[in-house]
CSV table of C-alpha atoms in Angstrom, one decimal:
chain,number,residue,atom,x,y,z
J,247,UNK,CA,20.4,11.5,-3.3
J,248,UNK,CA,18.5,13.7,-1.2
J,249,UNK,CA,20.5,16.8,0.5
J,250,UNK,CA,21.3,16.6,3.8
J,251,UNK,CA,18.4,18.2,6.5
J,252,UNK,CA,19.9,21.6,7.7
J,253,UNK,CA,21.0,21.9,11.2
J,254,UNK,CA,19.2,24.0,14.0
J,255,UNK,CA,21.4,27.0,13.7
J,256,UNK,CA,21.4,26.9,9.6
J,257,UNK,CA,17.6,27.1,10.0
J,258,UNK,CA,17.6,29.7,12.6
J,259,UNK,CA,20.3,31.6,10.5
J,260,UNK,CA,18.2,31.4,7.3
J,261,UNK,CA,15.6,33.4,9.0
J,262,UNK,CA,18.0,35.8,11.0
J,263,UNK,CA,20.0,36.6,7.7
J,264,UNK,CA,19.8,39.9,6.5
J,265,UNK,CA,17.4,40.5,3.3
J,266,UNK,CA,16.5,36.9,3.6
J,267,UNK,CA,14.0,36.2,0.7
J,268,UNK,CA,12.0,33.5,2.8
J,269,UNK,CA,8.6,34.0,4.0
J,270,UNK,CA,9.7,33.2,7.6
J,271,UNK,CA,12.6,36.1,7.0
J,272,UNK,CA,10.5,38.8,6.0
J,273,UNK,CA,8.1,37.9,8.6
J,274,UNK,CA,10.9,38.4,11.1
J,275,UNK,CA,11.9,41.6,9.8
J,276,UNK,CA,8.5,42.9,9.9
J,277,UNK,CA,8.1,41.8,13.7
J,278,UNK,CA,11.6,43.0,14.8
J,279,UNK,CA,10.7,46.8,13.1
J,280,UNK,CA,7.1,46.5,15.0
J,281,UNK,CA,9.2,45.8,18.1
J,282,UNK,CA,11.6,48.5,17.8
J,283,UNK,CA,9.2,51.0,16.7
J,284,UNK,CA,7.1,50.2,20.0
J,285,UNK,CA,10.5,50.8,22.2
J,286,UNK,CA,11.4,53.8,20.5
J,287,UNK,CA,7.5,55.4,21.1
J,288,UNK,CA,7.7,54.0,24.7
J,289,UNK,CA,11.3,55.9,25.4
J,290,UNK,CA,10.3,59.0,23.6
J,291,UNK,CA,6.7,59.4,25.7
J,292,UNK,CA,9.1,58.6,29.0
J,293,UNK,CA,10.3,61.8,28.5
J,294,UNK,CA,7.3,63.6,29.0
J,295,UNK,CA,7.0,64.9,32.1
J,296,UNK,CA,3.1,65.4,32.2
J,297,UNK,CA,2.7,61.2,31.9
J,298,UNK,CA,1.0,59.8,35.3
J,299,UNK,CA,2.8,57.3,37.2
J,300,UNK,CA,0.8,54.4,36.5
J,301,UNK,CA,1.6,55.4,32.7
J,302,UNK,CA,5.4,55.7,33.2
J,303,UNK,CA,5.5,52.3,35.2
J,304,UNK,CA,3.8,50.7,31.7
J,305,UNK,CA,6.1,52.6,29.5
J,306,UNK,CA,9.3,51.4,31.5
J,307,UNK,CA,7.8,47.9,31.7
J,308,UNK,CA,7.4,48.3,27.7
J,309,UNK,CA,11.4,49.3,27.5
J,310,UNK,CA,12.4,46.4,29.5
J,311,UNK,CA,10.2,43.9,27.4
J,312,UNK,CA,11.9,45.3,24.1
J,313,UNK,CA,15.3,45.1,25.7
J,314,UNK,CA,14.6,41.3,26.8
J,315,UNK,CA,13.6,40.9,23.0
J,316,UNK,CA,17.1,42.4,21.9
J,317,UNK,CA,19.1,40.6,24.5
J,318,UNK,CA,17.5,37.4,23.0
J,319,UNK,CA,18.1,38.4,19.4
J,320,UNK,CA,21.4,39.3,20.4
J,321,UNK,CA,22.6,36.0,21.7
J,322,UNK,CA,20.8,34.2,19.0
J,323,UNK,CA,22.6,35.9,16.1
J,324,UNK,CA,25.9,35.5,18.3
J,325,UNK,CA,25.2,31.7,18.1
J,326,UNK,CA,24.3,31.5,14.1
J,327,UNK,CA,27.3,33.6,13.7
J,328,UNK,CA,29.6,30.7,12.2
J,329,UNK,CA,26.7,30.4,9.5
J,330,UNK,CA,27.9,33.4,7.8
J,331,UNK,CA,29.1,33.0,4.1
J,332,UNK,CA,32.7,34.7,4.9
J,333,UNK,CA,32.7,32.7,8.3
J,334,UNK,CA,32.7,29.3,6.6
J,335,UNK,CA,36.2,28.3,7.2
J,336,UNK,CA,36.5,30.1,10.7
J,337,UNK,CA,36.2,28.1,14.0
J,338,UNK,CA,32.8,28.8,15.9
J,339,UNK,CA,34.5,30.9,18.6
J,340,UNK,CA,36.7,33.0,16.5
J,341,UNK,CA,33.3,33.3,14.1
J,342,UNK,CA,31.3,34.4,17.0
J,343,UNK,CA,34.0,37.0,18.4
J,344,UNK,CA,34.3,38.7,14.9
J,345,UNK,CA,30.7,39.0,14.6
J,346,UNK,CA,30.8,40.4,17.9
J,347,UNK,CA,33.4,43.0,16.9
J,348,UNK,CA,31.6,43.7,13.8
J,349,UNK,CA,29.3,46.5,13.3
J,350,UNK,CA,26.1,44.4,13.3
J,351,UNK,CA,27.5,42.8,16.6
J,352,UNK,CA,28.3,46.1,18.1
J,353,UNK,CA,24.8,47.9,17.4
J,354,UNK,CA,23.2,44.5,19.0
J,355,UNK,CA,25.2,45.2,22.0
J,356,UNK,CA,24.4,48.5,22.5
J,357,UNK,CA,20.8,47.7,22.0
J,358,UNK,CA,20.9,45.7,25.0
J,359,UNK,CA,22.8,48.5,27.1
J,360,UNK,CA,19.6,48.7,29.5
J,361,UNK,CA,19.7,45.2,30.5
J,362,UNK,CA,23.3,45.5,31.4
J,363,UNK,CA,22.8,48.7,33.2
J,364,UNK,CA,20.0,46.9,35.4
J,365,UNK,CA,22.7,44.1,36.0
J,366,UNK,CA,24.9,46.9,36.9
J,367,UNK,CA,22.5,48.4,39.7
J,368,UNK,CA,21.4,51.2,37.4
J,369,UNK,CA,17.5,52.2,36.7
J,370,UNK,CA,15.7,53.4,34.0
J,371,UNK,CA,14.6,56.7,34.9
J,372,UNK,CA,14.9,60.2,33.8
J,373,UNK,CA,15.0,62.0,30.6
J,374,UNK,CA,18.7,61.7,30.1
J,375,UNK,CA,18.5,57.9,30.2
J,376,UNK,CA,15.6,57.7,27.9
J,377,UNK,CA,17.3,59.7,25.5
J,378,UNK,CA,20.5,57.6,25.5
J,379,UNK,CA,18.5,54.4,25.0
J,380,UNK,CA,16.6,56.0,22.1
J,381,UNK,CA,20.0,56.9,20.3
J,382,UNK,CA,21.0,53.5,20.9
J,383,UNK,CA,17.8,51.6,19.7
J,384,UNK,CA,17.6,53.9,16.5
J,385,UNK,CA,20.9,52.3,15.3
J,386,UNK,CA,19.3,49.0,14.6
J,387,UNK,CA,17.3,50.7,12.0
J,388,UNK,CA,20.6,50.6,9.8
J,389,UNK,CA,20.5,46.8,9.9
J,390,UNK,CA,17.3,47.0,7.8
J,391,UNK,CA,18.7,49.4,5.0
J,392,UNK,CA,20.9,47.4,2.6
J,393,UNK,CA,21.4,50.9,1.2
J,394,UNK,CA,24.0,51.7,3.8
J,395,UNK,CA,26.6,48.7,2.5
J,396,UNK,CA,25.9,50.4,-1.1
J,397,UNK,CA,26.7,53.8,0.7
J,398,UNK,CA,29.8,52.7,1.9
J,399,UNK,CA,31.0,50.7,-1.4
J,400,UNK,CA,30.1,53.8,-3.5
J,401,UNK,CA,32.5,56.4,-1.2
J,402,UNK,CA,35.2,53.5,-1.7
J,403,UNK,CA,34.7,53.3,-5.5
J,404,UNK,CA,34.5,57.0,-5.9
J,405,UNK,CA,37.1,58.5,-3.3
J,406,UNK,CA,39.2,59.9,-5.8
J,407,UNK,CA,36.4,62.3,-7.3
J,408,UNK,CA,34.9,62.7,-3.8
J,409,UNK,CA,38.4,63.9,-2.2
J,410,UNK,CA,38.6,66.4,-5.2
J,411,UNK,CA,35.4,67.9,-4.5
J,412,UNK,CA,36.1,68.0,-0.7
J,413,UNK,CA,39.3,69.7,-1.6
J,414,UNK,CA,37.8,72.2,-3.4
J,415,UNK,CA,35.2,72.7,-0.7
J,416,UNK,CA,38.0,73.6,1.7
J,417,UNK,CA,40.0,75.9,-0.4
J,418,UNK,CA,36.7,77.7,-1.2
J,419,UNK,CA,36.0,77.6,2.6
J,420,UNK,CA,39.6,79.2,3.7
J,421,UNK,CA,39.9,81.6,1.4
J,422,UNK,CA,36.3,83.3,1.6
J,423,UNK,CA,36.9,83.1,5.7
J,424,UNK,CA,40.2,84.7,5.0
J,425,UNK,CA,38.6,87.3,2.5
J,426,UNK,CA,36.1,88.1,5.2
J,427,UNK,CA,38.1,88.2,8.1
J,428,UNK,CA,40.4,90.8,6.3
J,429,UNK,CA,37.7,93.3,5.2
J,430,UNK,CA,34.9,92.4,7.6
J,431,UNK,CA,36.9,92.5,11.1
J,432,UNK,CA,36.9,96.5,11.8
J,433,UNK,CA,33.0,96.6,11.3
J,434,UNK,CA,32.0,93.6,13.1
J,435,UNK,CA,34.8,92.4,15.1
J,436,UNK,CA,32.7,89.9,17.2
J,437,UNK,CA,31.7,88.1,14.2
J,438,UNK,CA,34.5,88.1,11.7
J,439,UNK,CA,37.5,89.1,14.5
J,440,UNK,CA,39.1,85.5,14.3
J,441,UNK,CA,39.3,83.0,11.6
J,442,UNK,CA,37.1,80.3,13.6
J,443,UNK,CA,34.0,82.7,13.3
J,444,UNK,CA,34.7,83.8,9.7
J,445,UNK,CA,34.8,80.1,9.1
J,446,UNK,CA,31.1,80.0,10.6
J,447,UNK,CA,30.0,82.3,8.1
J,448,UNK,CA,31.8,80.6,5.2
J,449,UNK,CA,30.6,77.1,6.2
J,450,UNK,CA,26.9,78.5,6.4
J,451,UNK,CA,27.4,80.5,3.1
J,452,UNK,CA,28.9,77.7,1.1
J,453,UNK,CA,26.5,74.9,2.2
J,454,UNK,CA,23.6,77.4,1.0
J,455,UNK,CA,22.2,77.3,4.5
J,456,UNK,CA,22.1,80.6,5.0
J,457,UNK,CA,20.7,81.2,9.0
J,458,UNK,CA,21.2,85.1,8.6
J,459,UNK,CA,22.7,85.5,12.1
J,460,UNK,CA,26.2,86.6,10.4
J,461,UNK,CA,26.1,88.9,7.2
J,462,UNK,CA,28.9,91.0,5.5
J,463,UNK,CA,28.2,94.5,5.8
J,464,UNK,CA,31.1,96.0,3.2
J,465,UNK,CA,30.9,96.2,-0.3
J,466,UNK,CA,33.7,93.8,-0.4
J,467,UNK,CA,32.7,91.4,1.8
J,468,UNK,CA,29.3,91.2,0.2
J,469,UNK,CA,31.0,90.4,-3.3
J,470,UNK,CA,33.0,87.5,-1.5
J,471,UNK,CA,29.8,86.3,-0.2
J,472,UNK,CA,28.0,86.1,-3.6
J,473,UNK,CA,31.0,84.3,-5.3
J,474,UNK,CA,31.0,81.8,-2.2
J,475,UNK,CA,27.1,81.3,-2.7
J,476,UNK,CA,27.2,80.5,-6.9
J,477,UNK,CA,30.1,78.4,-5.7
J,478,UNK,CA,28.8,76.3,-2.8
J,479,UNK,CA,25.8,75.5,-5.7
J,480,UNK,CA,28.4,74.4,-8.0
J,481,UNK,CA,30.3,72.5,-5.5
J,482,UNK,CA,26.9,70.8,-4.1
J,483,UNK,CA,25.8,70.0,-7.8
J,484,UNK,CA,29.4,68.3,-8.6
J,485,UNK,CA,29.2,66.4,-5.4
J,486,UNK,CA,25.8,65.1,-6.1
J,487,UNK,CA,26.3,64.1,-9.5
J,488,UNK,CA,29.6,62.2,-8.3
J,489,UNK,CA,27.5,60.4,-5.9
J,490,UNK,CA,24.4,59.9,-7.8
J,491,UNK,CA,26.9,58.3,-10.6
J,492,UNK,CA,28.3,55.9,-8.4
J,493,UNK,CA,24.7,54.9,-6.7
J,494,UNK,CA,23.9,54.4,-10.6
J,495,UNK,CA,26.8,52.0,-11.3
J,496,UNK,CA,26.8,50.2,-7.9
J,497,UNK,CA,23.0,49.2,-8.6
J,498,UNK,CA,23.6,47.9,-11.9
J,499,UNK,CA,26.3,45.9,-10.8
J,500,UNK,CA,24.1,44.6,-8.0
J,501,UNK,CA,21.2,43.9,-10.3
J,502,UNK,CA,23.7,42.0,-12.8
J,503,UNK,CA,24.8,39.6,-10.4
J,504,UNK,CA,21.1,39.2,-8.8
J,505,UNK,CA,20.0,38.6,-12.4
J,506,UNK,CA,23.1,35.9,-12.9
J,507,UNK,CA,22.3,34.3,-10.0
J,508,UNK,CA,19.0,33.5,-11.1
J,509,UNK,CA,19.7,32.8,-14.3
J,510,UNK,CA,21.8,30.4,-13.5
J,511,UNK,CA,18.5,28.4,-12.0
J,512,UNK,CA,16.9,28.4,-15.3
J,513,UNK,CA,17.7,25.1,-17.5
J,514,UNK,CA,17.2,26.9,-20.9
J,515,UNK,CA,20.0,29.1,-20.2
J,516,UNK,CA,22.2,26.2,-18.8
J,517,UNK,CA,23.8,25.1,-22.1
J,518,UNK,CA,24.5,28.4,-22.9
J,519,UNK,CA,28.2,29.8,-22.9
J,520,UNK,CA,29.3,32.7,-20.7
J,521,UNK,CA,29.5,35.2,-23.1
J,522,UNK,CA,26.1,34.5,-24.7
J,523,UNK,CA,24.6,34.5,-20.9
J,524,UNK,CA,26.2,37.9,-20.0
J,525,UNK,CA,24.1,39.3,-22.9
J,526,UNK,CA,20.8,38.1,-21.9
J,527,UNK,CA,21.7,39.1,-18.3
J,528,UNK,CA,21.8,42.9,-19.3
J,529,UNK,CA,18.5,42.2,-20.5
J,530,UNK,CA,16.4,40.2,-18.0
J,531,UNK,CA,15.0,42.0,-15.0
J,532,UNK,CA,13.9,40.5,-11.5
J,533,UNK,CA,10.9,40.2,-9.8
J,534,UNK,CA,9.5,39.3,-6.7
J,535,UNK,CA,5.9,37.6,-6.2
J,536,UNK,CA,4.3,36.9,-2.9
J,537,UNK,CA,1.9,34.3,-2.8
J,538,UNK,CA,-1.7,34.6,-4.4
J,539,UNK,CA,-0.4,37.5,-6.7
J,540,UNK,CA,-1.7,38.0,-10.2
J,541,UNK,CA,1.0,38.2,-12.5
J,542,UNK,CA,-0.9,38.4,-15.8
J,543,UNK,CA,-4.2,39.0,-16.7
J,544,UNK,CA,-6.0,37.3,-19.6
J,545,UNK,CA,-6.2,40.1,-22.2
J,546,UNK,CA,-3.2,42.2,-21.4
J,547,UNK,CA,-0.8,43.0,-23.9
J,548,UNK,CA,1.8,40.4,-24.8
J,549,UNK,CA,5.0,42.6,-24.5
J,550,UNK,CA,7.0,40.4,-22.1
J,551,UNK,CA,7.8,36.9,-21.2
J,552,UNK,CA,8.6,35.5,-17.7
J,553,UNK,CA,10.8,32.6,-16.5
J,554,UNK,CA,10.3,30.9,-12.8
J,555,UNK,CA,13.6,31.1,-11.0
J,556,UNK,CA,12.2,29.4,-7.7
J,557,UNK,CA,8.5,29.4,-6.8
J,558,UNK,CA,5.4,28.1,-8.5
J,559,UNK,CA,2.5,30.0,-10.6
J,560,UNK,CA,-0.7,28.6,-11.4
J,561,UNK,CA,-2.2,28.7,-15.4
J,562,UNK,CA,-5.7,29.5,-15.4
J,563,UNK,CA,-7.0,28.5,-18.9
J,564,UNK,CA,-9.9,30.2,-20.6
J,565,UNK,CA,-11.3,26.7,-20.3
J,566,UNK,CA,-11.4,26.7,-16.8
J,567,UNK,CA,-8.6,24.3,-16.4
J,568,UNK,CA,-5.5,25.4,-14.4
J,569,UNK,CA,-1.8,24.1,-15.2
J,570,UNK,CA,1.0,24.7,-12.7
J,571,UNK,CA,4.5,25.6,-13.4
J,572,UNK,CA,7.7,25.4,-11.2
J,573,UNK,CA,11.3,26.2,-10.9
J,574,UNK,CA,12.9,26.5,-14.7
J,575,UNK,CA,9.6,26.8,-16.3
J,576,UNK,CA,8.5,30.3,-18.6
J,577,UNK,CA,5.4,31.4,-19.8
J,578,UNK,CA,4.1,34.2,-21.6
J,579,UNK,CA,6.0,33.4,-24.8
J,580,UNK,CA,2.9,32.3,-27.0
J,581,UNK,CA,1.6,35.9,-26.5
J,582,UNK,CA,4.5,37.7,-27.1
J,583,UNK,CA,5.6,35.4,-30.4
J,584,UNK,CA,2.1,35.6,-32.0
J,585,UNK,CA,1.8,39.6,-31.0
J,586,UNK,CA,-1.6,38.6,-29.2
J,587,UNK,CA,-3.2,39.2,-25.9
J,588,UNK,CA,-2.6,37.1,-23.4
J,589,UNK,CA,-4.9,34.3,-23.5
J,590,UNK,CA,-4.8,33.0,-19.9
J,591,UNK,CA,-4.2,34.5,-16.2
J,592,UNK,CA,-1.1,33.6,-14.2
J,593,UNK,CA,-1.4,33.6,-10.7
J,594,UNK,CA,1.2,32.7,-8.2
J,595,UNK,CA,0.8,30.0,-5.7
J,596,UNK,CA,3.9,30.4,-3.5
J,597,UNK,CA,6.5,33.2,-2.9
J,598,UNK,CA,8.2,33.5,-6.7
J,599,UNK,CA,11.1,35.0,-8.2
J,600,UNK,CA,10.8,35.6,-11.9
J,601,UNK,CA,12.8,36.8,-14.8
J,602,UNK,CA,11.1,39.5,-17.0
J,603,UNK,CA,12.3,39.4,-20.7
J,604,UNK,CA,10.4,42.3,-22.5
J,605,UNK,CA,9.5,42.0,-26.2
J,606,UNK,CA,11.9,44.4,-27.8
J,607,UNK,CA,14.5,42.6,-26.1
J,608,UNK,CA,13.5,39.3,-26.9
J,609,UNK,CA,13.6,40.1,-30.5
J,610,UNK,CA,17.1,41.5,-30.2
J,611,UNK,CA,18.5,38.4,-28.3
J,612,UNK,CA,16.9,36.1,-31.2
J,613,UNK,CA,18.8,37.7,-33.8
J,614,UNK,CA,22.0,36.8,-32.0
J,615,UNK,CA,21.2,33.7,-30.3
J,616,UNK,CA,18.9,31.7,-32.7
J,617,UNK,CA,19.1,28.2,-30.4
J,618,UNK,CA,17.2,30.2,-27.4
J,619,UNK,CA,14.6,31.8,-29.7
J,620,UNK,CA,14.3,28.4,-31.3
J,621,UNK,CA,13.9,26.6,-27.9
J,622,UNK,CA,11.2,29.2,-26.8
J,623,UNK,CA,9.4,28.6,-30.0
J,624,UNK,CA,9.3,25.1,-29.6
J,625,UNK,CA,7.9,25.3,-26.1
J,626,UNK,CA,5.4,27.6,-27.4
J,627,UNK,CA,4.5,25.4,-30.3
J,628,UNK,CA,4.3,22.3,-27.7
J,629,UNK,CA,1.9,23.8,-25.2
J,630,UNK,CA,-0.5,24.9,-28.3
J,631,UNK,CA,-0.6,21.6,-29.4
J,632,UNK,CA,-1.4,20.4,-25.9
J,633,UNK,CA,-3.9,22.9,-25.2
J,634,UNK,CA,-5.5,21.5,-28.9
J,635,UNK,CA,-5.5,18.3,-27.7
J,636,UNK,CA,-7.3,19.1,-24.6
J,637,UNK,CA,-9.8,20.9,-26.0
J,638,UNK,CA,-10.3,18.0,-28.3
J,639,UNK,CA,-10.5,15.5,-25.6
J,640,UNK,CA,-13.1,17.3,-23.8
J,641,UNK,CA,-15.6,17.1,-26.6
J,642,UNK,CA,-14.8,13.9,-28.1
J,643,UNK,CA,-16.4,10.9,-25.8
J,644,UNK,CA,-14.1,9.1,-23.7
J,645,UNK,CA,-11.8,11.8,-23.5
J,646,UNK,CA,-10.2,13.6,-20.3
J,647,UNK,CA,-10.4,17.3,-19.5
J,648,UNK,CA,-7.4,19.1,-18.3
């Protein structure tokens, strides 16, 4: 039974979807970034008064073309909003309203503000207007940074330790500002005569910025400043450690889920239980290759094997023949099992997603999951016999050459 054909809206969503792995999606993101760069460059150059009138007219035309592009994009994204996974059970109108009120929707709306202002009778002229458009458009770069979502999850997951570090920061800030205000206000009433002024010095010192515009002069004030600088290094190092740990944990979780999704597409893993599958997922690594890219070269060390999640590769045999492997197949197991250099070169024929299993991890898994190792060995034996048959057929009268 064939799957139903995708609607035009679903096809357009596959292109506009953030981080879409399809070639069309990647081309769209590249084009979007190029057009955004052109728009930002035109906005920046428009603020230069030395440009001639003709050049400024050209720059304004470029800005309006980019604005029109963003307007078409906004309408298209608004139309495909019901295709979003979390909008599956929401009526189309409600889904579009929810998307319009989301962060991507609001950023898209801000990007078309020049068109809205034009409709309202405003004109694009002057440095101030150009600066506003530049600020609005730069926000769209955030839509190309999936790490922003990761950052939000890290802050949410690590909110307790982050709050503790911020509390320590506030305690040090207020304590140092109060001490400096007490001991320095008589000698420097303009710089330390009030707590807000003293807090400015405290913030600059605690963050180790050190502008040097305000410095304590008394011995006690300098002692407070020295302790504050040392404390600032410790607080910043603590905050860095918290965020780095959170990012590492979030990236491991994302990689685990990404690999799990890919593993379920490989038939050789389909019969394994959840517990066994989770052990394998932790050992695999995902690799993405565009078309016509060399994955393995003949003679390379046989230190890993590959499973094809989606896509296709071509095995270029030493005899000059080729074999194509598609979804669910695997390769590289023969040299891994025999601990010999690669006997063939592997080239992708289409954009391909591979799972990599290194030799050390393979033998560790083989000791716990004999069935998986046996399946890989059987396939390696079958391919070896098949290659022998091809060589025999090539040298025997009436034989066929692969």
